[in-house]
Short mmCIF file of C-alpha atoms in Angstrom, two decimals:
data_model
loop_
_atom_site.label_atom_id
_atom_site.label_comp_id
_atom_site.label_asym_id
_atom_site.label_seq_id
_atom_site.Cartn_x
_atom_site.Cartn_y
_atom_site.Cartn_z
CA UNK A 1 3.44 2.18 -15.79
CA UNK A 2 0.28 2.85 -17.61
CA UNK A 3 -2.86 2.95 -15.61
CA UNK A 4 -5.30 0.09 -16.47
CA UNK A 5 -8.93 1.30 -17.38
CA UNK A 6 -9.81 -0.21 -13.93
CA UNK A 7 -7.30 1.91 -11.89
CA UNK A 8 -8.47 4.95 -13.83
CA UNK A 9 -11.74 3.90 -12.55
CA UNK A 10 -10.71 3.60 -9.21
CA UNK A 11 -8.97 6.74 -8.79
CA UNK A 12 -11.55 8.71 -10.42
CA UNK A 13 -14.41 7.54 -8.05
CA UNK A 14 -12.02 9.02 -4.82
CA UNK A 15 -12.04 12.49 -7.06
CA UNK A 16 -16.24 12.47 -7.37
CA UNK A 17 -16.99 11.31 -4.10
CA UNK A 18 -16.47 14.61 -2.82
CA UNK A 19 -18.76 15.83 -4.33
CA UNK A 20 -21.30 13.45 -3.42
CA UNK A 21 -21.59 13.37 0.23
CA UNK A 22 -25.14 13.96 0.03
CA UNK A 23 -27.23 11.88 -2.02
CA UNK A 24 -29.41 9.03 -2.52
CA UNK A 25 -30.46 8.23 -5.65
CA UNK A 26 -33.85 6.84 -6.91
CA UNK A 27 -34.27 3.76 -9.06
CA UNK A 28 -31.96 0.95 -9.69
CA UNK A 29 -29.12 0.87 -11.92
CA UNK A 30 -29.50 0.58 -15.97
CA UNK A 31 -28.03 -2.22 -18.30
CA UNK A 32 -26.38 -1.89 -21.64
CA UNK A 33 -27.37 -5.43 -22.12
CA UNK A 34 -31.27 -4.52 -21.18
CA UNK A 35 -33.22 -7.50 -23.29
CA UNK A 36 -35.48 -6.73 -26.75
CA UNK A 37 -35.95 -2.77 -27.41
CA UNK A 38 -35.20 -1.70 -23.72
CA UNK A 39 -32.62 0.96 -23.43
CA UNK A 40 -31.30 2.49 -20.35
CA UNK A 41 -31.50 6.74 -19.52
CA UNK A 42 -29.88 8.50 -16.90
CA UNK A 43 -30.51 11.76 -15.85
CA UNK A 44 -30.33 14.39 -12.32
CA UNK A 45 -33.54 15.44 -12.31
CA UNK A 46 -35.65 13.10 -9.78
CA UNK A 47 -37.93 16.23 -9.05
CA UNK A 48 -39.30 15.77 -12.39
CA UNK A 49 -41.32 12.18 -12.59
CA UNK A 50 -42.77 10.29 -15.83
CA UNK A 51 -45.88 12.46 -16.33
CA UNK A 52 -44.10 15.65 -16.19
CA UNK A 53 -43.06 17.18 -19.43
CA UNK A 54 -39.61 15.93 -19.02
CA UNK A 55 -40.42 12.73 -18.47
CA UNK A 56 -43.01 12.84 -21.59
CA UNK A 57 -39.91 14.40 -23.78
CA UNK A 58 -37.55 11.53 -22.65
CA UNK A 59 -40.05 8.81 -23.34
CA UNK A 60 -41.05 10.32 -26.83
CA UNK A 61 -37.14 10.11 -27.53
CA UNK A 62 -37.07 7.07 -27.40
CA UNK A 63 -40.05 5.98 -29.10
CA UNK A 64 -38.72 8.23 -32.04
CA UNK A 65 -36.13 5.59 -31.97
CA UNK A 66 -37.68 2.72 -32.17
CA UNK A 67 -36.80 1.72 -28.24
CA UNK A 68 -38.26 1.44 -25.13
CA UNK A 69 -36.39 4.27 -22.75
CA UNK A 70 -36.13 3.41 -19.27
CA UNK A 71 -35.44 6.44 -17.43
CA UNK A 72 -33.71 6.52 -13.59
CA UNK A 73 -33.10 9.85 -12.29
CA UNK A 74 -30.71 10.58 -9.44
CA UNK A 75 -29.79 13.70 -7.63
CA UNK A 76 -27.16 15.32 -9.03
CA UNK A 77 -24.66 14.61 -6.06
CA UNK A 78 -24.86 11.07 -6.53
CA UNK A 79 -25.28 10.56 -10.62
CA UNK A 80 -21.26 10.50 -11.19
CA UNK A 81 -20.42 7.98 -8.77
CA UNK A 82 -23.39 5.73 -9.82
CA UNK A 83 -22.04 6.08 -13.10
CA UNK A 84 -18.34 5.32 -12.50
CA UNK A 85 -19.27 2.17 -10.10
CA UNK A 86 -22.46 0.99 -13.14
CA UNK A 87 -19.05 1.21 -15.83
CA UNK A 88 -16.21 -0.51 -13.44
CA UNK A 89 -19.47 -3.27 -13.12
CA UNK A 90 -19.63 -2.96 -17.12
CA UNK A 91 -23.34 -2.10 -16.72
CA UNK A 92 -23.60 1.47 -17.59
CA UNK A 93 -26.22 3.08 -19.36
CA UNK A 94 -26.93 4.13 -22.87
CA UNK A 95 -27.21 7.52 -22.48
CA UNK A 96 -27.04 9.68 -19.52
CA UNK A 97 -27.00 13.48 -18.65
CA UNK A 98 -24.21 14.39 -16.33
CA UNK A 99 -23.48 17.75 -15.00
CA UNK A 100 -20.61 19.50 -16.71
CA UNK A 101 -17.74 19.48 -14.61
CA UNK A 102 -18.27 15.89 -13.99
CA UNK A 103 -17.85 14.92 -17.73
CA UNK A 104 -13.77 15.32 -17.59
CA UNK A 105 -13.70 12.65 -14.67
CA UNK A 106 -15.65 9.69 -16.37
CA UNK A 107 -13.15 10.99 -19.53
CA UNK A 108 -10.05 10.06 -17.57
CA UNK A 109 -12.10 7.25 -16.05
CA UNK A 110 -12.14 6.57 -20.07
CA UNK A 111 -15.80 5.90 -20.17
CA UNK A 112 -17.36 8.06 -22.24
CA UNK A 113 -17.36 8.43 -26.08
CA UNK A 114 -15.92 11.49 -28.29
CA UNK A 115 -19.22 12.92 -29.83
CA UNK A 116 -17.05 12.67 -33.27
CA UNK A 117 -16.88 9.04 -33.22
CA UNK A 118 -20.18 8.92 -33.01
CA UNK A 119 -21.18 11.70 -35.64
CA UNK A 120 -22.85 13.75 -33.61
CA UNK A 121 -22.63 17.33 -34.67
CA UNK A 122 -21.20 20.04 -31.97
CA UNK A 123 -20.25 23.00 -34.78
CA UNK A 124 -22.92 24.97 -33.75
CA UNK A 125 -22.71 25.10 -30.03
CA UNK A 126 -21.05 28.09 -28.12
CA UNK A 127 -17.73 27.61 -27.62
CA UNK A 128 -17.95 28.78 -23.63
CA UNK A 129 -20.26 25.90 -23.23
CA UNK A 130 -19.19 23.07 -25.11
CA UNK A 131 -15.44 23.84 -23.30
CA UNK A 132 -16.81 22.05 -20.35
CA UNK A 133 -17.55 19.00 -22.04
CA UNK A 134 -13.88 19.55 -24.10
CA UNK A 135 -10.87 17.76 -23.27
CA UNK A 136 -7.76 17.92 -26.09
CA UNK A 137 -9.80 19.28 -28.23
CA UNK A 138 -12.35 16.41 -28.15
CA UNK A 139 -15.85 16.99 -27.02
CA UNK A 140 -16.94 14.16 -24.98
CA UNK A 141 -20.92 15.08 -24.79
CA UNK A 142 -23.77 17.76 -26.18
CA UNK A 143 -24.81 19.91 -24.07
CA UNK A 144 -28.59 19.99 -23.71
CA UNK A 145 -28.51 23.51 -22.40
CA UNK A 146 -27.05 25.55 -20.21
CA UNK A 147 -27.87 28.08 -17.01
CA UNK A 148 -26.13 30.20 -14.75
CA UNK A 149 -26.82 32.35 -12.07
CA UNK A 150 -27.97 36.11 -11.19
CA UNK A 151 -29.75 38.50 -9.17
CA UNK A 152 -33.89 37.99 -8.37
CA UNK A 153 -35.21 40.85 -6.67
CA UNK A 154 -38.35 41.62 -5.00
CA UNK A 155 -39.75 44.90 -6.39
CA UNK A 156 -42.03 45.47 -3.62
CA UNK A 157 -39.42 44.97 -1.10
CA UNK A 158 -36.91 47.77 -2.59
CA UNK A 159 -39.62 49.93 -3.71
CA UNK A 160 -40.85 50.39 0.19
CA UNK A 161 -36.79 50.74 1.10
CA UNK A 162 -36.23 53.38 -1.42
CA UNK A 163 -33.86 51.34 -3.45
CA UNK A 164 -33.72 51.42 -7.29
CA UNK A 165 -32.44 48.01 -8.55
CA UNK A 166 -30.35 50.08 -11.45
CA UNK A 167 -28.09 51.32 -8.39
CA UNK A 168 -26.83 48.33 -8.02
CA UNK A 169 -23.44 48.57 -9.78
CA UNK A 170 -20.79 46.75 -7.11
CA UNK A 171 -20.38 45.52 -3.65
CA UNK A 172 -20.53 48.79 -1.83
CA UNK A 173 -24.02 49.60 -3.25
CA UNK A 174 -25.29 46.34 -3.35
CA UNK A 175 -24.15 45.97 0.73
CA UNK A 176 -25.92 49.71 0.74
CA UNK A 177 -29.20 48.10 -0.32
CA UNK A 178 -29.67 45.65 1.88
CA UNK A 179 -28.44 47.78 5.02
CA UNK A 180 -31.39 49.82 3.53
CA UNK A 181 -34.06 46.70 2.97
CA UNK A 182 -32.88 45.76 6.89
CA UNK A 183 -33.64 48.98 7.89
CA UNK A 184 -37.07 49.12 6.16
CA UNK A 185 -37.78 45.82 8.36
CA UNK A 186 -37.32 43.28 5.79
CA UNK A 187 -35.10 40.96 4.79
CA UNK A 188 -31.51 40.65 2.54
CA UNK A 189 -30.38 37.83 0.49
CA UNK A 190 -30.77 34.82 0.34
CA UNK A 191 -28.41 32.38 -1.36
CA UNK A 192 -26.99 28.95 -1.18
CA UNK A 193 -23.63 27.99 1.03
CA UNK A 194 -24.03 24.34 1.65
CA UNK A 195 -21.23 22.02 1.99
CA UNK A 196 -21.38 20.14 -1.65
CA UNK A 197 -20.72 21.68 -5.34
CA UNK A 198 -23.73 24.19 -4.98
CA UNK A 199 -22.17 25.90 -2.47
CA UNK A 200 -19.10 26.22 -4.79
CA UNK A 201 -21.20 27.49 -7.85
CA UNK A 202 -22.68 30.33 -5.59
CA UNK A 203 -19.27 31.60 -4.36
CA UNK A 204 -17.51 31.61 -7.96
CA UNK A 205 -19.45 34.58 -9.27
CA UNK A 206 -18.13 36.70 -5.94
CA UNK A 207 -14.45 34.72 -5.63
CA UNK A 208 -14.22 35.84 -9.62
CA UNK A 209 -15.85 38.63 -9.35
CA UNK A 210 -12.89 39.62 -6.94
CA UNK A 211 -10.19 38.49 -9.42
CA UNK A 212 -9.90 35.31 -7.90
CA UNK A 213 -8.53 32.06 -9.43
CA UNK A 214 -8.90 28.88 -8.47
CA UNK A 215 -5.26 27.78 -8.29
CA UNK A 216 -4.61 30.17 -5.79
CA UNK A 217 -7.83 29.88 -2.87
CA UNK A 218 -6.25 32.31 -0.79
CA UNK A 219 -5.28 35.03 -3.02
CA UNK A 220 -6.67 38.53 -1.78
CA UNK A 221 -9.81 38.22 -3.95
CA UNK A 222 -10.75 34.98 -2.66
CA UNK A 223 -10.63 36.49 0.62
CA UNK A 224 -12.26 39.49 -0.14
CA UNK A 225 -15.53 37.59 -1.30
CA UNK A 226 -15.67 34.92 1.71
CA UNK A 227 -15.31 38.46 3.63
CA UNK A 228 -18.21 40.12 1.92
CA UNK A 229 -19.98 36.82 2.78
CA UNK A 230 -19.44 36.63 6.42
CA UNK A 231 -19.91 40.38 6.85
CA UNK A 232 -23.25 40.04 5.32
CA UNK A 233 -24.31 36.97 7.82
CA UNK A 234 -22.83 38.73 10.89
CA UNK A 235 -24.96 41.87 9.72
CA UNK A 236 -27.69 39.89 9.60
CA UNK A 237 -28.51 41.02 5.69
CA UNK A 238 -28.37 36.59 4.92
CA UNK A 239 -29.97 35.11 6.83
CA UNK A 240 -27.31 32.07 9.29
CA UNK A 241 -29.06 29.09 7.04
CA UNK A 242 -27.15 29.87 4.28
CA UNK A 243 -25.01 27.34 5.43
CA UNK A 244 -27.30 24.41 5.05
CA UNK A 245 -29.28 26.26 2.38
CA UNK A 246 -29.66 24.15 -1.43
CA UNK A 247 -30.98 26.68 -3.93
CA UNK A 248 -33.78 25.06 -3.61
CA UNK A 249 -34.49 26.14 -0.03
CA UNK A 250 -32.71 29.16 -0.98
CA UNK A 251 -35.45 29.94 -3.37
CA UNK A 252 -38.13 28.96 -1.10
CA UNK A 253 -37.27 31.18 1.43
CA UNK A 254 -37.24 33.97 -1.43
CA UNK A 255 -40.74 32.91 -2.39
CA UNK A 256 -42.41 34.15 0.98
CA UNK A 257 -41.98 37.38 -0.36
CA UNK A 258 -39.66 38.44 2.58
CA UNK A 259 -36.59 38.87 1.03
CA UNK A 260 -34.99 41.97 -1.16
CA UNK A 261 -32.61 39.38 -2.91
CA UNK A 262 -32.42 35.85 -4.22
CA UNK A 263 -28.78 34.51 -5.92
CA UNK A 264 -30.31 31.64 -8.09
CA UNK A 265 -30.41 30.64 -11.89
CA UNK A 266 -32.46 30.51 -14.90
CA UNK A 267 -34.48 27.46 -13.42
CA UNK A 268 -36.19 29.35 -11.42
CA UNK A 269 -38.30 31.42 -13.48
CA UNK A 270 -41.33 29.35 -13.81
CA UNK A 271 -41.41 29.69 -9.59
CA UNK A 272 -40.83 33.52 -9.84
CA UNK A 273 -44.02 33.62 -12.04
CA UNK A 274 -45.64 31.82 -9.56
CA UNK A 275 -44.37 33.89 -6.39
CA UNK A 276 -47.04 36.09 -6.18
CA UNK A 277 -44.88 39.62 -6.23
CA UNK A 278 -43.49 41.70 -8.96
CA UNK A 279 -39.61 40.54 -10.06
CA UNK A 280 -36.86 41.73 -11.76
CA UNK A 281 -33.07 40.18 -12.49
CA UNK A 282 -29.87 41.82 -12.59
CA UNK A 283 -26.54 40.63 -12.86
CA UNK A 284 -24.02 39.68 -9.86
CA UNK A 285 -22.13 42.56 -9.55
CA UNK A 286 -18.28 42.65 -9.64
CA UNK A 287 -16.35 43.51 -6.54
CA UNK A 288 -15.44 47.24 -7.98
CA UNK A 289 -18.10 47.10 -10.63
CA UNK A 290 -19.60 45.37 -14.08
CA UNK A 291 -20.71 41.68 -14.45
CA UNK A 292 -18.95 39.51 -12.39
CA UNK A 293 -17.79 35.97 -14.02
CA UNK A 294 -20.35 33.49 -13.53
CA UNK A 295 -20.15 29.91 -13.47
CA UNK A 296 -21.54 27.45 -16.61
CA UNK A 297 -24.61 25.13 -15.08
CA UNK A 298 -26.34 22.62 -17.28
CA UNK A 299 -25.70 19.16 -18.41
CA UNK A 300 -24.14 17.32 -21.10
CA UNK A 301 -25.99 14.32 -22.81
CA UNK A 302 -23.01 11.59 -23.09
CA UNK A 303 -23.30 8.04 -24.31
CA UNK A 304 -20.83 6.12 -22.27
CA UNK A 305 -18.88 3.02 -23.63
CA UNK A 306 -20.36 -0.30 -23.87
CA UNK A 307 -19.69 -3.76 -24.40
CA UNK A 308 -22.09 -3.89 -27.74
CA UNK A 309 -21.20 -1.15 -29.86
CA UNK A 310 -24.13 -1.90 -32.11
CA UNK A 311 -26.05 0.03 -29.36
CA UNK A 312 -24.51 3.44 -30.22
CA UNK A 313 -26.71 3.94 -33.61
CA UNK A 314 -29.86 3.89 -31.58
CA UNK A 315 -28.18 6.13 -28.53
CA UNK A 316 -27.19 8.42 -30.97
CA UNK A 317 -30.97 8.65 -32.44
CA UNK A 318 -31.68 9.55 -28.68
CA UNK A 319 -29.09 12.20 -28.16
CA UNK A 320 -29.59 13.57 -31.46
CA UNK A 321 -33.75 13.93 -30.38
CA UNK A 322 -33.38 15.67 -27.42
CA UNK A 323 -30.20 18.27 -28.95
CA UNK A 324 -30.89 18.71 -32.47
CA UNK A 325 -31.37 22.00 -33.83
CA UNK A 326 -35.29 21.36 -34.69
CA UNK A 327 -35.76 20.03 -30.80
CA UNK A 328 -33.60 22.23 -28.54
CA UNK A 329 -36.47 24.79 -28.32
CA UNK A 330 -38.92 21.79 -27.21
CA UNK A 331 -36.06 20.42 -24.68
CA UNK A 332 -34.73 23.65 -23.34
CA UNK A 333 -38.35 25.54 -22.46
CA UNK A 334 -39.24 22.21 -20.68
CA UNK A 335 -36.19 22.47 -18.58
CA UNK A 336 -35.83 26.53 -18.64
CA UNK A 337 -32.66 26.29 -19.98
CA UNK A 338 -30.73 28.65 -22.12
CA UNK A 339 -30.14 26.81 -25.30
CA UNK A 340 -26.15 26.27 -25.99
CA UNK A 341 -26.58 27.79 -29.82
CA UNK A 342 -27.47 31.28 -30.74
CA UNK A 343 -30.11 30.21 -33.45
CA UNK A 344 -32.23 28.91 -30.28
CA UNK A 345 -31.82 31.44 -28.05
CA UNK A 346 -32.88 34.15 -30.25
CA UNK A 347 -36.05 31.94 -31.05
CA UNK A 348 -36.57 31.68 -27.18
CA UNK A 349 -36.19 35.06 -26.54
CA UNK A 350 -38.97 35.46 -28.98
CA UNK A 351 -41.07 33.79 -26.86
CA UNK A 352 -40.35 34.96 -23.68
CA UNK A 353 -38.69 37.92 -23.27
CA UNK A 354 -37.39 37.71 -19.80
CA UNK A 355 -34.88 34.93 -21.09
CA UNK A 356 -32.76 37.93 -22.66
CA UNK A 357 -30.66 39.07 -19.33
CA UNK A 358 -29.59 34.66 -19.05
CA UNK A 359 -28.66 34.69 -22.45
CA UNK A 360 -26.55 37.59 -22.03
CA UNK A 361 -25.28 35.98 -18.87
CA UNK A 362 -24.30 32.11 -20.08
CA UNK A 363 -22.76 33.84 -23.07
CA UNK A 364 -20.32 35.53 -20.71
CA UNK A 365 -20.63 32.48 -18.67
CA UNK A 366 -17.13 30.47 -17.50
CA UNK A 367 -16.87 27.13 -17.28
CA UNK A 368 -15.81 25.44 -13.86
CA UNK A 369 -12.93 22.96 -15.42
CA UNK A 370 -11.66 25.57 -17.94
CA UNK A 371 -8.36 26.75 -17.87
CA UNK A 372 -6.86 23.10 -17.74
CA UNK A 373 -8.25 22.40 -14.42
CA UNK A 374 -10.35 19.20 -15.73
CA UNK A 375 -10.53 16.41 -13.10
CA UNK A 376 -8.53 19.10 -10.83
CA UNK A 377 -11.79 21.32 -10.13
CA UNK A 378 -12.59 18.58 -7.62
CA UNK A 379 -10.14 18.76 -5.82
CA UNK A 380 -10.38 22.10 -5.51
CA UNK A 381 -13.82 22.76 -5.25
CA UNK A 382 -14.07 20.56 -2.05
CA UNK A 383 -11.50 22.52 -0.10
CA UNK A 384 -13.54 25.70 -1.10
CA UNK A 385 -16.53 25.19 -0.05
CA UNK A 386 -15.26 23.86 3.44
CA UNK A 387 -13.84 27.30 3.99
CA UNK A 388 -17.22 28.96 3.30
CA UNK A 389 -18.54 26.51 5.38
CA UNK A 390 -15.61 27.26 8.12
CA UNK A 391 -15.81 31.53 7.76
CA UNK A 392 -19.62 31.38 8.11
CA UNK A 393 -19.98 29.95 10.76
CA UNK A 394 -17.65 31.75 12.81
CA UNK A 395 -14.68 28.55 12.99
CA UNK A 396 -12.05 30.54 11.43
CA UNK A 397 -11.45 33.94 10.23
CA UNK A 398 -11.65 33.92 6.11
CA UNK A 399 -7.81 34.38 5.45
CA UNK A 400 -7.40 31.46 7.13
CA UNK A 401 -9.84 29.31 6.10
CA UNK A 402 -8.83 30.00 2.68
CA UNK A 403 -5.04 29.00 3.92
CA UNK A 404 -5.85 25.62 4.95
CA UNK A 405 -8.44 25.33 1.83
CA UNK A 406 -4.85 26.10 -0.95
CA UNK A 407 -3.19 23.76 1.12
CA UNK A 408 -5.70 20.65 0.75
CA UNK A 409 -6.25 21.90 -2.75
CA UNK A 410 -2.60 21.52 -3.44
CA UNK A 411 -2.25 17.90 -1.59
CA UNK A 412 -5.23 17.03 -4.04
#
């Protein structure tokens, strides 16, 4: 039997909510059927309100197209269920910026529209990053940008522990440093283990930096990088909140100035210009050295389906606004994003050098449903960060939380 669009729906809420145990969105829902020139934006960033430069941006969108844009922004957590349960009520939005690996779910939910039937142009967009938003060869969204994650460190920190930040080549030396920075009577790293997706994009860079793969949880690399975790919390080099740590609280806690390390991404730059202390980024290291994988961040602007498909000219006027080649630059150094096209980069590396390590780093950036896992990463992802969550805390020994995380991900 052929699943009904409503079934789709159905399953593909159980496969979000997952990821969505925390949450709480702001605002009310949107309407496609919103009365006069009223048209309905979604996006995850509630930290950023209308008078901020995002919130200007969106608004000037929309006048640009001849609409009134009424934005809602929910955490990130909770944005793909609202949007599955506003599209089974047939009142989703216009347009709405979902984080990438949640764009293959609302795909099978059969929700969203292929950017090619509505003529919006992809050609110029990094392959790497538009693959998260790609599904049979069919993007489903533009990206508006893209981050990932790396290394902050405190210069003052290593200097007084006698540790030179171009040492740092693979676990052994980077495990060397901050038994050093200890030493010296500071503090580690600091990074983010909490129970939801975040938690999930920290560990990738060390579970693929390990040769890890996310079919198989409890392959010897996968273990090896919840080990390097726990060994590091035991140690006391991370500090035991990891576990409830966002990288927001993450970052705060490298902001005192306390800490030799920070795992965090691209976002985070306007704060580290802020911190009060001298910075520098370097790459996650790999297990035995060089780069490790890191995971594609950002979000995809989609126009889901509607009712009215006369609305689609004027959502594509929006899309089009905030990703066109002429107004990437504008959108991307309000967000501190990496733009998803090498034409932009270049011209933000221009203006601000110390973009040039994340460009680097999103170009060599993986995307978390590649591979053909799609609406699978879920499934997945859950089960992994429950073992973090399990090894850190002392519950079970990392080979076996690993064990029990395969075998969920393999009833999912």
């Amino acid at each position: 039997m052929i699943p009904t669009r409503r079934t789709l729906l159905a399953v593909a809420v159980a496969a979000l909510l997952p990821l969505t145990a925390c949450g709480g969105g702001s605002g009310s829902s949107g309407s496609s059927s919103s009365a006069g020139g009223t048209y309905t934006f979604w996006d995850p960033y509630p930290q950023f309100d209308a008078s901020s430069d995002w919130g200007k941006r969106v608004t000037a969108c929309g006048t640009a197209a001849g609409v009134k844009l009424k934005r809602t922004a929910y955490d990130t957590t909770d944005l793909g269920n609202k949007a599955l349960l506003a599209a089974q009520q047939g009142d989703a939005p216009d347009v709405m910026l979902v984080d990438n690996p949640v764009v293959s779910t609302l795909v099978e939910a059969g929700i969203l529209n292929k950017t090619a039937d509505l003529g919006l142009d992809t050609a110029s967009i990094q392959k790497n990053v538009i693959g998260a938003g790609t599904i049979d060869g069919a993007s489903y969204g533009v990206p508006i940008g893209a981050n990932t994650l790396a290394l902050y460190y405190n210069k003052k920190v290593l200097s007084a522990a006698g540790v030179d930040p171009a040492s740092i080549k693979d676990w052994a030396s980077l495990t060397a440093a901050l038994k050093k920075v200890k030493a010296a009577g500071k503090k580690g790293i600091t990074f983010s283990a909490i129970n939801t997706e975040e938690g999930s994009f920290q560990f990738l860079p060390w579970f693929w930096g390990a040769g890890g793969d996310l079919t198989k949880l409890d392959s010897a690399g996968g273990v090896a990088a919840l080990t390097l975790w726990k060994q590091w919390v035991d140690a006391g080099y991370a500090p035991k909140d990891v576990l409830q740590n966002t990288q927001t609280t993450s970052w705060q806690e490298f902001a005192t100035g306390d800490y030799a390390f920070s795992e965090n991404g691209t976002w985070q730059l306007g704060n580290a210009d802020k911190a009060g202390f001298p910075y520098g980024v370097v790459n996650i290291p790999g297990r035995t050295g060089g780069s490790a994988p890191v995971p594609t961040g950002g979000e995809f602007v989609t126009v889901p389906v509607q009712k009215d498909s006369s609305r689609y000219d004027v959502s594509k006027k929006i899309v089009t606004c905030l990703t066109s080649a002429t107004n990437l630059l504008a959108t991307d150094t309000t967000l501190m994003y990496v733009a998803p096209t090498a034409a932009v980069q270049a011209e933000q590396v221009k203006k601000n050098a110390e973009l040039k390590p994340w460009v680097a780093a999103v170009a060599a950036a993986r995307g978390r449903t590649s591979g053909g896992l799609g609406t699978k990463y879920p499934t997945i992802s859950q089960p992994m960060w429950t073992a973090v969550q399990s090894a850190l805390s002392g519950g079970r020994s990392p080979q076996d939380a690993l064990d029990t995380a395969q075998a969920a991900a393999r009833k999912g």
